[in-house]
């Protein structure tokens, strides 16, 4: 095939400006791991595991990791670098190049839209984490006898509200759950608004700085810090003993709540025969490993062709799993049981990452010795995890604008900023019951994600082909990827993904379509998703004409070059 | 925590930890298994690659 002819330098296909590459292998691993490690690891995983059978949940979880996450991660890295070595740095271009049909170009647009829409509300969650961290910092300073500060009226530094109900009320008021527009009433420059604006600007500043100076540099600092915070908190949790002295509220009881495979009146087999458990485990893997987002494809396209991607892909996945299973699995649920008892973790609170993070855990930090310090460390950890994930969601759109419209980086960043800031404003304004956030999350973070992952797996396994995937994975490899991964991807991952996607659509789509017909906020959110999709579909449509011309010219150049070599 | 919980937690945590530490060890000590080039100095290789692309396009 054209792409691996030895004498024709791939560089003639580089139809863009000078393409930036990652400066080091560690940098790209930390950036991809940072993209994957997010709020879902620390808040969603313990909740989902406790809710869906504890230890029994880990069986479908590991199955999904082995047959979906790892093969898909490797395939995404391979596809991404394949695109990058031909001068394509955005999902539409890479999909179009691999699929050789316009359909795949349009399908690749999902790899821009999905992360961009998720970023619109993710940055709002990032702002909550920053705000909570600063509030705890005030408490930590007071603990040390230094001048302290508080961000919230009538609340002392470090939070002391007394009960989960009061934390719930405080949180609802803070994020404006009662009424739309309440974030803008009263003082315009409320701490939450300032925090949101700061997070948006900070993310875009890092993106503006570029792959090497912005994303890579930040992740090289943020990821080790995140791991350090996790270790400190884990050590604290492990040394708590039984702080209340109440029977049934020790660390081991907390671990049992999360890990025991049998529940009252329910055996392991009964748990495993429930398809919802499999759906929950697969969704969790998707959320946590960041496969099917279009992010790995974009990041991998900036990897140098001679750099390893096989071990890098596996390392990034293992860092993510280490944070999720080892850190989150051992440090989030036990303290909640130790200080608040079994009754504190109701299915409602376990099912919602927001309740777990912003209502239950602050209550725990209030009761924990040295709580403000550990509260600060925990929310800084979540903030760092949030930033590393949020910036990875912006890069696909920026790459697309840079490569397709030949925009300067500053112009691409500005256009993406305008789009994202509009979406974030809508999320902040329509805050009642977090409706806008929830609707964005469903259409982009759930439907878009499943759809993109399914299409991408079909593209790689059935159209692009495992031969090219392994050729790409072997280039500069520090480990040999087992060949059965190709079989798994083609004959196990694809049907499994289709099955899970079908079950999810059957279970969830009906209610959401009904909501879309009746709720104006849902319609507004869907409209925003539609506008974003339309913008990038139009850009893709015109870009594909340019790409087709370029590929034709490249082919002519190659043929001319062959003739010249033949005549010599 | 019952015996089943201990087994599940031990298997999950040890499997993931082993994978993580194996990857770290391999990353910092391993040599390319099958390489189309030397990636021992990634930064230099990267700069050469970028310069090469830039020159060719000119």
mmCIF file of N, CA and C in Angstrom, chain B:
data_model
loop_
_atom_site.group_PDB
_atom_site.id
_atom_site.type_symbol
_atom_site.label_atom_id
_atom_site.label_comp_id
_atom_site.label_asym_id
_atom_site.label_seq_id
_atom_site.Cartn_x
_atom_site.Cartn_y
_atom_site.Cartn_z
ATOM 1 N N UNK B 1 -15.133 -7.212 56.711
ATOM 2 C CA UNK B 1 -14.983 -7.702 55.325
ATOM 3 C C UNK B 1 -14.886 -9.218 55.356
ATOM 4 N N UNK B 2 -15.648 -9.855 54.461
ATOM 5 C CA UNK B 2 -15.605 -11.317 54.455
ATOM 6 C C UNK B 2 -14.483 -11.840 53.542
ATOM 7 N N UNK B 3 -14.346 -13.176 53.523
ATOM 8 C CA UNK B 3 -13.236 -13.796 52.782
ATOM 9 C C UNK B 3 -13.323 -13.492 51.271
ATOM 10 N N UNK B 4 -14.562 -13.454 50.778
ATOM 11 C CA UNK B 4 -14.762 -13.126 49.353
ATOM 12 C C UNK B 4 -14.268 -11.729 49.039
ATOM 13 N N UNK B 5 -14.542 -10.804 49.962
ATOM 14 C CA UNK B 5 -14.090 -9.418 49.791
ATOM 15 C C UNK B 5 -12.573 -9.325 49.756
ATOM 16 N N UNK B 6 -11.947 -10.069 50.690
ATOM 17 C CA UNK B 6 -10.475 -10.094 50.724
ATOM 18 C C UNK B 6 -9.904 -10.605 49.407
ATOM 19 N N UNK B 7 -10.510 -11.706 48.904
ATOM 20 C CA UNK B 7 -9.996 -12.299 47.648
ATOM 21 C C UNK B 7 -10.151 -11.298 46.501
ATOM 22 N N UNK B 8 -11.357 -10.721 46.392
ATOM 23 C CA UNK B 8 -11.616 -9.779 45.281
ATOM 24 C C UNK B 8 -10.648 -8.597 45.344
ATOM 25 N N UNK B 9 -10.500 -8.030 46.555
ATOM 26 C CA UNK B 9 -9.647 -6.848 46.686
ATOM 27 C C UNK B 9 -8.181 -7.189 46.399
ATOM 28 N N UNK B 10 -7.737 -8.324 46.953
ATOM 29 C CA UNK B 10 -6.327 -8.701 46.762
ATOM 30 C C UNK B 10 -6.031 -8.937 45.280
ATOM 31 N N UNK B 11 -6.922 -9.682 44.617
ATOM 32 C CA UNK B 11 -6.699 -9.983 43.202
ATOM 33 C C UNK B 11 -6.693 -8.686 42.382
ATOM 34 N N UNK B 12 -7.698 -7.832 42.615
ATOM 35 C CA UNK B 12 -7.811 -6.595 41.823
ATOM 36 C C UNK B 12 -6.620 -5.679 42.063
ATOM 37 N N UNK B 13 -6.333 -5.419 43.334
ATOM 38 C CA UNK B 13 -5.262 -4.466 43.659
ATOM 39 C C UNK B 13 -3.895 -4.999 43.230
ATOM 40 N N UNK B 14 -3.660 -6.311 43.472
ATOM 41 C CA UNK B 14 -2.331 -6.839 43.098
ATOM 42 C C UNK B 14 -2.167 -6.911 41.585
ATOM 43 N N UNK B 15 -3.237 -7.258 40.862
ATOM 44 C CA UNK B 15 -3.127 -7.325 39.398
ATOM 45 C C UNK B 15 -2.801 -5.950 38.814
ATOM 46 N N UNK B 16 -3.563 -4.957 39.249
ATOM 47 C CA UNK B 16 -3.358 -3.608 38.709
ATOM 48 C C UNK B 16 -1.991 -3.055 39.140
ATOM 49 N N UNK B 17 -1.634 -3.301 40.410
ATOM 50 C CA UNK B 17 -0.332 -2.802 40.885
ATOM 51 C C UNK B 17 0.804 -3.451 40.113
ATOM 52 N N UNK B 18 0.693 -4.780 39.870
ATOM 53 C CA UNK B 18 1.754 -5.483 39.124
ATOM 54 C C UNK B 18 1.890 -4.906 37.726
ATOM 55 N N UNK B 19 0.753 -4.687 37.081
ATOM 56 C CA UNK B 19 0.776 -4.128 35.720
ATOM 57 C C UNK B 19 1.433 -2.747 35.729
ATOM 58 N N UNK B 20 1.051 -1.939 36.710
ATOM 59 C CA UNK B 20 1.577 -0.578 36.815
ATOM 60 C C UNK B 20 3.101 -0.598 37.032
ATOM 61 N N UNK B 21 3.553 -1.413 37.985
ATOM 62 C CA UNK B 21 4.986 -1.423 38.281
ATOM 63 C C UNK B 21 5.787 -2.086 37.150
ATOM 64 N N UNK B 22 5.196 -3.088 36.506
ATOM 65 C CA UNK B 22 5.877 -3.713 35.361
ATOM 66 C C UNK B 22 6.060 -2.682 34.249
ATOM 67 N N UNK B 23 5.018 -1.910 33.983
ATOM 68 C CA UNK B 23 5.096 -0.878 32.930
ATOM 69 C C UNK B 23 6.164 0.159 33.288
ATOM 70 N N UNK B 24 6.177 0.579 34.567
ATOM 71 C CA UNK B 24 7.178 1.577 34.993
ATOM 72 C C UNK B 24 8.581 1.018 34.823
ATOM 73 N N UNK B 25 8.770 -0.231 35.257
ATOM 74 C CA UNK B 25 10.091 -0.858 35.156
ATOM 75 C C UNK B 25 10.512 -0.973 33.697
ATOM 76 N N UNK B 26 9.608 -1.424 32.868
ATOM 77 C CA UNK B 26 9.892 -1.628 31.443
ATOM 78 C C UNK B 26 10.181 -0.277 30.767
ATOM 79 N N UNK B 27 9.437 0.724 31.191
ATOM 80 C CA UNK B 27 9.578 2.054 30.590
ATOM 81 C C UNK B 27 10.970 2.627 30.864
ATOM 82 N N UNK B 28 11.414 2.487 32.102
ATOM 83 C CA UNK B 28 12.677 3.127 32.467
ATOM 84 C C UNK B 28 13.905 2.242 32.233
ATOM 85 N N UNK B 29 13.672 0.954 32.000
ATOM 86 C CA UNK B 29 14.840 0.087 31.805
ATOM 87 C C UNK B 29 14.866 -0.578 30.441
ATOM 88 N N UNK B 30 13.755 -0.641 29.774
ATOM 89 C CA UNK B 30 13.653 -1.433 28.551
ATOM 90 C C UNK B 30 14.278 -0.781 27.344
ATOM 91 N N UNK B 31 14.663 -1.630 26.380
ATOM 92 C CA UNK B 31 15.145 -1.158 25.093
ATOM 93 C C UNK B 31 14.084 -1.505 24.059
ATOM 94 N N UNK B 32 14.088 -0.816 22.931
ATOM 95 C CA UNK B 32 13.096 -1.132 21.911
ATOM 96 C C UNK B 32 13.164 -2.600 21.492
ATOM 97 N N UNK B 33 11.972 -3.229 21.438
ATOM 98 C CA UNK B 33 11.894 -4.640 21.035
ATOM 99 C C UNK B 33 12.165 -4.776 19.540
ATOM 100 N N UNK B 34 11.475 -3.915 18.795
ATOM 101 C CA UNK B 34 11.590 -3.989 17.343
ATOM 102 C C UNK B 34 11.473 -2.564 16.859
ATOM 103 N N UNK B 35 12.582 -2.025 16.422
ATOM 104 C CA UNK B 35 12.578 -0.597 16.177
ATOM 105 C C UNK B 35 12.919 -0.276 14.726
ATOM 106 N N UNK B 36 12.255 0.749 14.215
ATOM 107 C CA UNK B 36 12.644 1.245 12.895
ATOM 108 C C UNK B 36 13.682 2.353 13.037
ATOM 109 N N UNK B 37 14.078 2.595 14.219
ATOM 110 C CA UNK B 37 15.077 3.636 14.454
ATOM 111 C C UNK B 37 15.399 3.701 15.923
ATOM 112 N N UNK B 38 16.385 4.481 16.260
ATOM 113 C CA UNK B 38 16.794 4.576 17.646
ATOM 114 C C UNK B 38 15.981 5.643 18.340
ATOM 115 N N UNK B 39 15.262 5.247 19.382
ATOM 116 C CA UNK B 39 14.465 6.240 20.093
ATOM 117 C C UNK B 39 15.093 6.571 21.435
ATOM 118 N N UNK B 40 16.408 6.302 21.545
ATOM 119 C CA UNK B 40 17.046 6.511 22.838
ATOM 120 C C UNK B 40 17.130 7.974 23.214
ATOM 121 N N UNK B 41 17.222 8.840 22.217
ATOM 122 C CA UNK B 41 17.206 10.260 22.548
ATOM 123 C C UNK B 41 16.009 10.896 21.854
ATOM 124 N N UNK B 42 14.872 10.847 22.562
ATOM 125 C CA UNK B 42 13.618 11.254 21.960
ATOM 126 C C UNK B 42 13.589 12.718 21.565
ATOM 127 N N UNK B 43 14.172 13.567 22.418
ATOM 128 C CA UNK B 43 14.093 15.001 22.156
ATOM 129 C C UNK B 43 14.870 15.355 20.894
ATOM 130 N N UNK B 44 16.095 14.811 20.787
ATOM 131 C CA UNK B 44 16.898 15.097 19.604
ATOM 132 C C UNK B 44 16.221 14.555 18.351
ATOM 133 N N UNK B 45 15.717 13.308 18.484
ATOM 134 C CA UNK B 45 15.047 12.685 17.344
ATOM 135 C C UNK B 45 13.868 13.534 16.905
ATOM 136 N N UNK B 46 13.147 14.023 17.874
ATOM 137 C CA UNK B 46 11.980 14.841 17.581
ATOM 138 C C UNK B 46 12.372 16.123 16.857
ATOM 139 N N UNK B 47 13.414 16.770 17.366
ATOM 140 C CA UNK B 47 13.844 18.027 16.742
ATOM 141 C C UNK B 47 14.328 17.791 15.314
ATOM 142 N N UNK B 48 15.095 16.691 15.127
ATOM 143 C CA UNK B 48 15.574 16.363 13.785
ATOM 144 C C UNK B 48 14.404 16.153 12.840
ATOM 145 N N UNK B 49 13.410 15.417 13.348
ATOM 146 C CA UNK B 49 12.240 15.080 12.540
ATOM 147 C C UNK B 49 11.494 16.348 12.113
ATOM 148 N N UNK B 50 11.326 17.263 13.073
ATOM 149 C CA UNK B 50 10.613 18.498 12.774
ATOM 150 C C UNK B 50 11.399 19.350 11.772
ATOM 151 N N UNK B 51 12.718 19.429 11.974
ATOM 152 C CA UNK B 51 13.540 20.217 11.058
ATOM 153 C C UNK B 51 13.502 19.626 9.654
ATOM 154 N N UNK B 52 13.564 18.279 9.622
ATOM 155 C CA UNK B 52 13.566 17.571 8.340
ATOM 156 C C UNK B 52 12.269 17.882 7.576
ATOM 157 N N UNK B 53 11.146 17.803 8.290
ATOM 158 C CA UNK B 53 9.858 18.088 7.662
ATOM 159 C C UNK B 53 9.804 19.512 7.141
ATOM 160 N N UNK B 54 10.298 20.406 7.978
ATOM 161 C CA UNK B 54 10.259 21.817 7.622
ATOM 162 C C UNK B 54 11.091 22.073 6.365
ATOM 163 N N UNK B 55 12.290 21.474 6.317
ATOM 164 C CA UNK B 55 13.175 21.659 5.161
ATOM 165 C C UNK B 55 12.541 21.120 3.893
ATOM 166 N N UNK B 56 11.969 19.923 3.999
ATOM 167 C CA UNK B 56 11.426 19.291 2.807
ATOM 168 C C UNK B 56 10.263 20.092 2.233
ATOM 169 N N UNK B 57 9.442 20.630 3.137
ATOM 170 C CA UNK B 57 8.301 21.395 2.635
ATOM 171 C C UNK B 57 8.752 22.666 1.927
ATOM 172 N N UNK B 58 9.882 23.223 2.391
ATOM 173 C CA UNK B 58 10.401 24.413 1.728
ATOM 174 C C UNK B 58 10.942 24.042 0.342
#
